[in-house]
Amino acid sequence: ALAVAESPTRARVVANNISFLLREFKADQEEWLRNVDRNRAEAVSKSDEKIGVKHPVVIVLDNVRSAHNVGNILRLAEAAQVESVRLCGMTPRPPHPKIMKTAMGAAEFVDVGDADASTLQTVLDLKAKGYVVYGVETTETAITLWDAPIPSSNPVAFVFGNELIGVDVEVLEECKNVISLPTYGNKNSLNIATCVGIVAWDYLRRGAT
């Protein structure tokens, strides 16, 4: 243990940690970086009345396998103030430790729906309530997100699938349209959490804010 503590590698790690703490302190003093989450009660009462006002959009996760991805998506969902994230099938749920770690405190603020709901039943229920449902998948008939006619007058839901096999075919058949994100390299798809973020903020950009 003493040899490890006195090794040059350990010394570099300690020096880097000290350097980071000094930079963090300086940034905080100069207000360069807002790295502390807003106090929700204070934000609502003082200046940001949009905190807590949900946008009429539901994220549906169809048998997503990675708890890390789910945690990132819950963090995105809270930041975008979407209505809910439905965790269907084998999708991990809070309080899974990997979800709680990557969500960084956001999971408790996001409605994640019923534990036993299937993706297909969830989509059918949303349609019955007036939601326009879109599958997000790389199919030959998919419409590029930029060209998709996504209404701002109706609540919408976006279905994202398993990292390997995508959205179930039966679920896609119940969607109004299938949309995809264009890619320009060898890979034809993005990480699901990245994809959710792009789709959610594109929806907000279209005027939902």
PDB file of C-alpha atoms in Angstrom:
ATOM      1  CA  ALA A   1       0.000   0.000   0.000  1.00  0.00           C
ATOM      2  CA  LEU A   2       2.850   2.357   0.829  1.00  0.00           C
ATOM      3  CA  ALA A   3       4.519   1.641  -2.513  1.00  0.00           C
ATOM      4  CA  VAL A   4       1.290   2.462  -4.352  1.00  0.00           C
ATOM      5  CA  ALA A   5       0.834   5.685  -2.382  1.00  0.00           C
ATOM      6  CA  GLU A   6       4.374   6.818  -3.212  1.00  0.00           C
ATOM      7  CA  SER A   7       4.336   5.818  -6.885  1.00  0.00           C
ATOM      8  CA  PRO A   8       4.662   8.528  -9.590  1.00  0.00           C
ATOM      9  CA  THR A   9       1.306   7.459 -11.055  1.00  0.00           C
ATOM     10  CA  ARG A  10      -0.460   7.992  -7.731  1.00  0.00           C
ATOM     11  CA  ALA A  11       1.212  11.380  -7.353  1.00  0.00           C
ATOM     12  CA  ARG A  12      -0.104  12.444 -10.767  1.00  0.00           C
ATOM     13  CA  VAL A  13      -3.632  11.346  -9.837  1.00  0.00           C
ATOM     14  CA  VAL A  14      -3.538  13.374  -6.619  1.00  0.00           C
ATOM     15  CA  ALA A  15      -2.101  16.392  -8.436  1.00  0.00           C
ATOM     16  CA  ASN A  16      -4.821  16.191 -11.112  1.00  0.00           C
ATOM     17  CA  ASN A  17      -7.528  15.975  -8.446  1.00  0.00           C
ATOM     18  CA  ILE A  18      -6.174  19.029  -6.651  1.00  0.00           C
ATOM     19  CA  SER A  19      -5.932  20.910  -9.938  1.00  0.00           C
ATOM     20  CA  PHE A  20      -9.551  20.032 -10.782  1.00  0.00           C
ATOM     21  CA  LEU A  21     -10.783  21.212  -7.375  1.00  0.00           C
ATOM     22  CA  LEU A  22      -8.959  24.517  -7.830  1.00  0.00           C
ATOM     23  CA  ARG A  23     -10.500  25.008 -11.293  1.00  0.00           C
ATOM     24  CA  GLU A  24     -13.933  24.132  -9.932  1.00  0.00           C
ATOM     25  CA  PHE A  25     -13.534  26.646  -7.108  1.00  0.00           C
ATOM     26  CA  LYS A  26     -12.420  29.372  -9.515  1.00  0.00           C
ATOM     27  CA  ALA A  27     -15.324  28.681 -11.878  1.00  0.00           C
ATOM     28  CA  ASP A  28     -17.756  28.849  -8.968  1.00  0.00           C
ATOM     29  CA  GLN A  29     -16.299  32.128  -7.737  1.00  0.00           C
ATOM     30  CA  GLU A  30     -16.459  33.706 -11.193  1.00  0.00           C
ATOM     31  CA  GLU A  31     -19.895  32.175 -11.907  1.00  0.00           C
ATOM     32  CA  TRP A  32     -18.561  30.671 -15.125  1.00  0.00           C
ATOM     33  CA  LEU A  33     -20.391  27.443 -14.552  1.00  0.00           C
ATOM     34  CA  ARG A  34     -23.765  26.652 -13.076  1.00  0.00           C
ATOM     35  CA  ASN A  35     -22.993  23.183 -11.804  1.00  0.00           C
ATOM     36  CA  VAL A  36     -25.595  23.044  -9.043  1.00  0.00           C
ATOM     37  CA  ASP A  37     -29.139  21.987  -9.895  1.00  0.00           C
ATOM     38  CA  ARG A  38     -31.876  24.517  -9.327  1.00  0.00           C
ATOM     39  CA  ASN A  39     -33.799  24.376  -6.100  1.00  0.00           C
ATOM     40  CA  ARG A  40     -37.206  23.575  -7.558  1.00  0.00           C
ATOM     41  CA  ALA A  41     -39.310  25.409  -4.990  1.00  0.00           C
ATOM     42  CA  GLU A  42     -37.116  28.514  -5.198  1.00  0.00           C
ATOM     43  CA  ALA A  43     -37.041  28.453  -9.015  1.00  0.00           C
ATOM     44  CA  VAL A  44     -40.823  28.255  -9.282  1.00  0.00           C
ATOM     45  CA  SER A  45     -41.457  30.964  -6.719  1.00  0.00           C
ATOM     46  CA  LYS A  46     -38.897  33.418  -8.050  1.00  0.00           C
ATOM     47  CA  SER A  47     -38.078  33.359 -11.722  1.00  0.00           C
ATOM     48  CA  ASP A  48     -38.667  30.132 -13.618  1.00  0.00           C
ATOM     49  CA  GLU A  49     -42.352  29.282 -13.622  1.00  0.00           C
ATOM     50  CA  LYS A  50     -41.798  26.600 -16.283  1.00  0.00           C
ATOM     51  CA  ILE A  51     -40.202  24.267 -13.756  1.00  0.00           C
ATOM     52  CA  GLY A  52     -42.777  21.577 -13.054  1.00  0.00           C
ATOM     53  CA  VAL A  53     -44.909  22.338 -16.134  1.00  0.00           C
ATOM     54  CA  LYS A  54     -44.854  19.162 -18.216  1.00  0.00           C
ATOM     55  CA  HIS A  55     -44.728  19.088 -22.008  1.00  0.00           C
ATOM     56  CA  PRO A  56     -47.348  16.794 -23.611  1.00  0.00           C
ATOM     57  CA  VAL A  57     -44.897  14.147 -24.750  1.00  0.00           C
ATOM     58  CA  VAL A  58     -44.354  10.573 -23.530  1.00  0.00           C
ATOM     59  CA  ILE A  59     -41.171   8.557 -24.053  1.00  0.00           C
ATOM     60  CA  VAL A  60     -41.845   4.806 -24.405  1.00  0.00           C
ATOM     61  CA  LEU A  61     -38.922   2.393 -23.952  1.00  0.00           C
ATOM     62  CA  ASP A  62     -39.535  -1.004 -25.528  1.00  0.00           C
ATOM     63  CA  ASN A  63     -37.422  -3.667 -23.780  1.00  0.00           C
ATOM     64  CA  VAL A  64     -34.322  -1.514 -23.412  1.00  0.00           C
ATOM     65  CA  ARG A  65     -31.626  -3.619 -21.762  1.00  0.00           C
ATOM     66  CA  SER A  66     -29.101  -1.099 -20.397  1.00  0.00           C
ATOM     67  CA  ALA A  67     -29.757   0.444 -16.993  1.00  0.00           C
ATOM     68  CA  HIS A  68     -27.164   3.104 -17.812  1.00  0.00           C
ATOM     69  CA  ASN A  69     -29.160   4.110 -20.882  1.00  0.00           C
ATOM     70  CA  VAL A  70     -32.365   4.254 -18.844  1.00  0.00           C
ATOM     71  CA  GLY A  71     -30.703   6.469 -16.253  1.00  0.00           C
ATOM     72  CA  ASN A  72     -29.458   8.861 -18.927  1.00  0.00           C
ATOM     73  CA  ILE A  73     -32.921   8.952 -20.510  1.00  0.00           C
ATOM     74  CA  LEU A  74     -34.581   9.765 -17.182  1.00  0.00           C
ATOM     75  CA  ARG A  75     -32.135  12.623 -16.720  1.00  0.00           C
ATOM     76  CA  LEU A  76     -32.961  13.893 -20.214  1.00  0.00           C
ATOM     77  CA  ALA A  77     -36.683  13.503 -19.545  1.00  0.00           C
ATOM     78  CA  GLU A  78     -36.519  15.557 -16.360  1.00  0.00           C
ATOM     79  CA  ALA A  79     -34.498  18.293 -18.043  1.00  0.00           C
ATOM     80  CA  ALA A  80     -36.981  18.440 -20.936  1.00  0.00           C
ATOM     81  CA  GLN A  81     -39.951  18.167 -18.544  1.00  0.00           C
ATOM     82  CA  VAL A  82     -41.690  15.480 -20.580  1.00  0.00           C
ATOM     83  CA  GLU A  83     -44.911  14.054 -19.202  1.00  0.00           C
ATOM     84  CA  SER A  84     -43.595  10.558 -18.484  1.00  0.00           C
ATOM     85  CA  VAL A  85     -41.222   7.789 -19.505  1.00  0.00           C
ATOM     86  CA  ARG A  86     -42.881   4.363 -19.836  1.00  0.00           C
ATOM     87  CA  LEU A  87     -40.491   1.545 -18.982  1.00  0.00           C
ATOM     88  CA  CYS A  88     -41.952  -1.471 -20.763  1.00  0.00           C
ATOM     89  CA  GLY A  89     -41.080  -5.157 -20.821  1.00  0.00           C
ATOM     90  CA  MET A  90     -37.625  -5.992 -19.474  1.00  0.00           C
ATOM     91  CA  THR A  91     -36.548  -2.331 -19.306  1.00  0.00           C
ATOM     92  CA  PRO A  92     -34.814  -1.764 -15.936  1.00  0.00           C
ATOM     93  CA  ARG A  93     -36.641   0.472 -13.453  1.00  0.00           C
ATOM     94  CA  PRO A  94     -35.658   2.645 -10.503  1.00  0.00           C
ATOM     95  CA  PRO A  95     -34.270   2.102  -7.925  1.00  0.00           C
ATOM     96  CA  HIS A  96     -31.785   0.004  -9.946  1.00  0.00           C
ATOM     97  CA  PRO A  97     -28.394   1.334  -8.750  1.00  0.00           C
ATOM     98  CA  LYS A  98     -27.041   1.932 -12.269  1.00  0.00           C
ATOM     99  CA  ILE A  99     -30.152   3.945 -13.137  1.00  0.00           C
ATOM    100  CA  MET A 100     -29.902   6.039  -9.997  1.00  0.00           C
ATOM    101  CA  LYS A 101     -26.211   6.715 -10.625  1.00  0.00           C
ATOM    102  CA  THR A 102     -26.569   7.893 -14.223  1.00  0.00           C
ATOM    103  CA  ALA A 103     -29.853   9.765 -13.620  1.00  0.00           C
ATOM    104  CA  MET A 104     -28.004  11.903 -11.046  1.00  0.00           C
ATOM    105  CA  GLY A 105     -31.046  12.623  -8.909  1.00  0.00           C
ATOM    106  CA  ALA A 106     -33.529  13.043 -11.756  1.00  0.00           C
ATOM    107  CA  ALA A 107     -35.287   9.673 -11.459  1.00  0.00           C
ATOM    108  CA  GLU A 108     -37.473  10.719  -8.535  1.00  0.00           C
ATOM    109  CA  PHE A 109     -38.980  13.537 -10.604  1.00  0.00           C
ATOM    110  CA  VAL A 110     -40.012  11.412 -13.604  1.00  0.00           C
ATOM    111  CA  ASP A 111     -43.232   9.382 -13.859  1.00  0.00           C
ATOM    112  CA  VAL A 112     -42.250   5.918 -15.117  1.00  0.00           C
ATOM    113  CA  GLY A 113     -45.695   4.287 -15.408  1.00  0.00           C
ATOM    114  CA  ASP A 114     -46.846   0.818 -14.359  1.00  0.00           C
ATOM    115  CA  ALA A 115     -44.289  -1.939 -13.863  1.00  0.00           C
ATOM    116  CA  ASP A 116     -46.231  -4.679 -15.647  1.00  0.00           C
ATOM    117  CA  ALA A 117     -47.260  -2.854 -18.813  1.00  0.00           C
ATOM    118  CA  SER A 118     -46.238  -4.275 -22.197  1.00  0.00           C
ATOM    119  CA  THR A 119     -45.084  -1.915 -24.923  1.00  0.00           C
ATOM    120  CA  LEU A 120     -47.972  -2.823 -27.205  1.00  0.00           C
ATOM    121  CA  GLN A 121     -50.596  -2.254 -24.521  1.00  0.00           C
ATOM    122  CA  THR A 122     -48.939   1.005 -23.515  1.00  0.00           C
ATOM    123  CA  VAL A 123     -49.088   2.264 -27.106  1.00  0.00           C
ATOM    124  CA  LEU A 124     -52.728   1.217 -27.477  1.00  0.00           C
ATOM    125  CA  ASP A 125     -53.624   2.990 -24.232  1.00  0.00           C
ATOM    126  CA  LEU A 126     -51.849   6.169 -25.336  1.00  0.00           C
ATOM    127  CA  LYS A 127     -53.638   6.131 -28.692  1.00  0.00           C
ATOM    128  CA  ALA A 128     -56.977   5.705 -26.921  1.00  0.00           C
ATOM    129  CA  LYS A 129     -56.171   8.832 -24.896  1.00  0.00           C
ATOM    130  CA  GLY A 130     -55.504  10.879 -28.049  1.00  0.00           C
ATOM    131  CA  TYR A 131     -51.731  10.666 -28.285  1.00  0.00           C
ATOM    132  CA  VAL A 132     -50.128  10.580 -31.718  1.00  0.00           C
ATOM    133  CA  VAL A 133     -47.564   7.768 -31.493  1.00  0.00           C
ATOM    134  CA  TYR A 134     -44.320   7.645 -33.485  1.00  0.00           C
ATOM    135  CA  GLY A 135     -41.896   4.765 -33.643  1.00  0.00           C
ATOM    136  CA  VAL A 136     -38.243   5.792 -33.783  1.00  0.00           C
ATOM    137  CA  GLU A 137     -36.506   3.132 -35.844  1.00  0.00           C
ATOM    138  CA  THR A 138     -34.239   2.652 -38.883  1.00  0.00           C
ATOM    139  CA  THR A 139     -36.616   1.026 -41.383  1.00  0.00           C
ATOM    140  CA  GLU A 140     -36.778   1.402 -45.161  1.00  0.00           C
ATOM    141  CA  THR A 141     -40.043   3.353 -44.877  1.00  0.00           C
ATOM    142  CA  ALA A 142     -38.956   5.631 -42.018  1.00  0.00           C
ATOM    143  CA  ILE A 143     -39.340   9.383 -42.430  1.00  0.00           C
ATOM    144  CA  THR A 144     -36.346  11.512 -41.469  1.00  0.00           C
ATOM    145  CA  LEU A 145     -37.015  13.345 -38.208  1.00  0.00           C
ATOM    146  CA  TRP A 146     -36.410  16.716 -39.885  1.00  0.00           C
ATOM    147  CA  ASP A 147     -39.203  15.992 -42.399  1.00  0.00           C
ATOM    148  CA  ALA A 148     -41.673  14.318 -40.039  1.00  0.00           C
ATOM    149  CA  PRO A 149     -44.994  16.168 -39.628  1.00  0.00           C
ATOM    150  CA  ILE A 150     -45.158  16.088 -35.827  1.00  0.00           C
ATOM    151  CA  PRO A 151     -48.195  18.034 -34.578  1.00  0.00           C
ATOM    152  CA  SER A 152     -47.944  20.610 -31.800  1.00  0.00           C
ATOM    153  CA  SER A 153     -51.708  20.576 -31.226  1.00  0.00           C
ATOM    154  CA  ASN A 154     -51.851  16.963 -29.961  1.00  0.00           C
ATOM    155  CA  PRO A 155     -49.975  15.115 -27.247  1.00  0.00           C
ATOM    156  CA  VAL A 156     -47.350  12.844 -28.771  1.00  0.00           C
ATOM    157  CA  ALA A 157     -45.453   9.699 -27.811  1.00  0.00           C
ATOM    158  CA  PHE A 158     -42.140   8.411 -29.163  1.00  0.00           C
ATOM    159  CA  VAL A 159     -41.282   4.709 -28.962  1.00  0.00           C
ATOM    160  CA  PHE A 160     -37.620   3.681 -28.730  1.00  0.00           C
ATOM    161  CA  GLY A 161     -36.544   0.052 -28.962  1.00  0.00           C
ATOM    162  CA  ASN A 162     -34.066  -2.475 -27.688  1.00  0.00           C
ATOM    163  CA  GLU A 163     -30.420  -1.646 -28.417  1.00  0.00           C
ATOM    164  CA  LEU A 164     -29.962  -4.750 -30.601  1.00  0.00           C
ATOM    165  CA  ILE A 165     -33.316  -5.597 -32.208  1.00  0.00           C
ATOM    166  CA  GLY A 166     -35.096  -2.253 -32.111  1.00  0.00           C
ATOM    167  CA  VAL A 167     -38.828  -1.627 -31.704  1.00  0.00           C
ATOM    168  CA  ASP A 168     -41.089  -4.671 -31.905  1.00  0.00           C
ATOM    169  CA  VAL A 169     -42.797  -5.026 -35.305  1.00  0.00           C
ATOM    170  CA  GLU A 170     -46.272  -5.269 -33.743  1.00  0.00           C
ATOM    171  CA  VAL A 171     -45.643  -1.996 -31.942  1.00  0.00           C
ATOM    172  CA  LEU A 172     -44.434  -0.259 -35.117  1.00  0.00           C
ATOM    173  CA  GLU A 173     -47.636  -1.302 -36.861  1.00  0.00           C
ATOM    174  CA  GLU A 174     -49.617   0.695 -34.288  1.00  0.00           C
ATOM    175  CA  CYS A 175     -47.565   3.869 -34.798  1.00  0.00           C
ATOM    176  CA  LYS A 176     -48.790   6.706 -37.001  1.00  0.00           C
ATOM    177  CA  ASN A 177     -45.352   7.009 -38.598  1.00  0.00           C
ATOM    178  CA  VAL A 178     -41.868   5.621 -38.161  1.00  0.00           C
ATOM    179  CA  ILE A 179     -39.169   8.271 -37.948  1.00  0.00           C
ATOM    180  CA  SER A 180     -35.390   7.978 -37.991  1.00  0.00           C
ATOM    181  CA  LEU A 181     -32.340  10.153 -37.478  1.00  0.00           C
ATOM    182  CA  PRO A 182     -30.078  10.534 -40.508  1.00  0.00           C
ATOM    183  CA  THR A 183     -26.528   9.245 -40.167  1.00  0.00           C
ATOM    184  CA  TYR A 184     -23.604   9.954 -42.455  1.00  0.00           C
ATOM    185  CA  GLY A 185     -21.008   7.344 -41.505  1.00  0.00           C
ATOM    186  CA  ASN A 186     -20.814   3.576 -41.497  1.00  0.00           C
ATOM    187  CA  LYS A 187     -23.097   3.223 -38.488  1.00  0.00           C
ATOM    188  CA  ASN A 188     -26.805   3.535 -39.271  1.00  0.00           C
ATOM    189  CA  SER A 189     -27.973   4.370 -35.757  1.00  0.00           C
ATOM    190  CA  LEU A 190     -27.074   6.213 -32.550  1.00  0.00           C
ATOM    191  CA  ASN A 191     -27.000   5.240 -28.903  1.00  0.00           C
ATOM    192  CA  ILE A 192     -30.593   5.207 -27.663  1.00  0.00           C
ATOM    193  CA  ALA A 193     -30.057   7.849 -24.980  1.00  0.00           C
ATOM    194  CA  THR A 194     -28.458  10.172 -27.538  1.00  0.00           C
ATOM    195  CA  CYS A 195     -31.375   9.524 -29.886  1.00  0.00           C
ATOM    196  CA  VAL A 196     -33.959  10.284 -27.190  1.00  0.00           C
ATOM    197  CA  GLY A 197     -32.252  13.593 -26.457  1.00  0.00           C
ATOM    198  CA  ILE A 198     -32.258  14.668 -30.110  1.00  0.00           C
ATOM    199  CA  VAL A 199     -35.897  13.700 -30.653  1.00  0.00           C
ATOM    200  CA  ALA A 200     -37.073  15.353 -27.438  1.00  0.00           C
ATOM    201  CA  TRP A 201     -35.287  18.631 -28.072  1.00  0.00           C
ATOM    202  CA  ASP A 202     -36.373  18.684 -31.693  1.00  0.00           C
ATOM    203  CA  TYR A 203     -39.952  18.439 -30.435  1.00  0.00           C
ATOM    204  CA  LEU A 204     -39.329  21.355 -28.055  1.00  0.00           C
ATOM    205  CA  ARG A 205     -37.634  23.334 -30.839  1.00  0.00           C
ATOM    206  CA  ARG A 206     -40.739  23.019 -32.977  1.00  0.00           C
ATOM    207  CA  GLY A 207     -42.626  25.227 -30.561  1.00  0.00           C
ATOM    208  CA  ALA A 208     -43.659  23.144 -27.590  1.00  0.00           C
ATOM    209  CA  THR A 209     -41.727  25.441 -25.257  1.00  0.00           C
TER     210      THR A 209
END
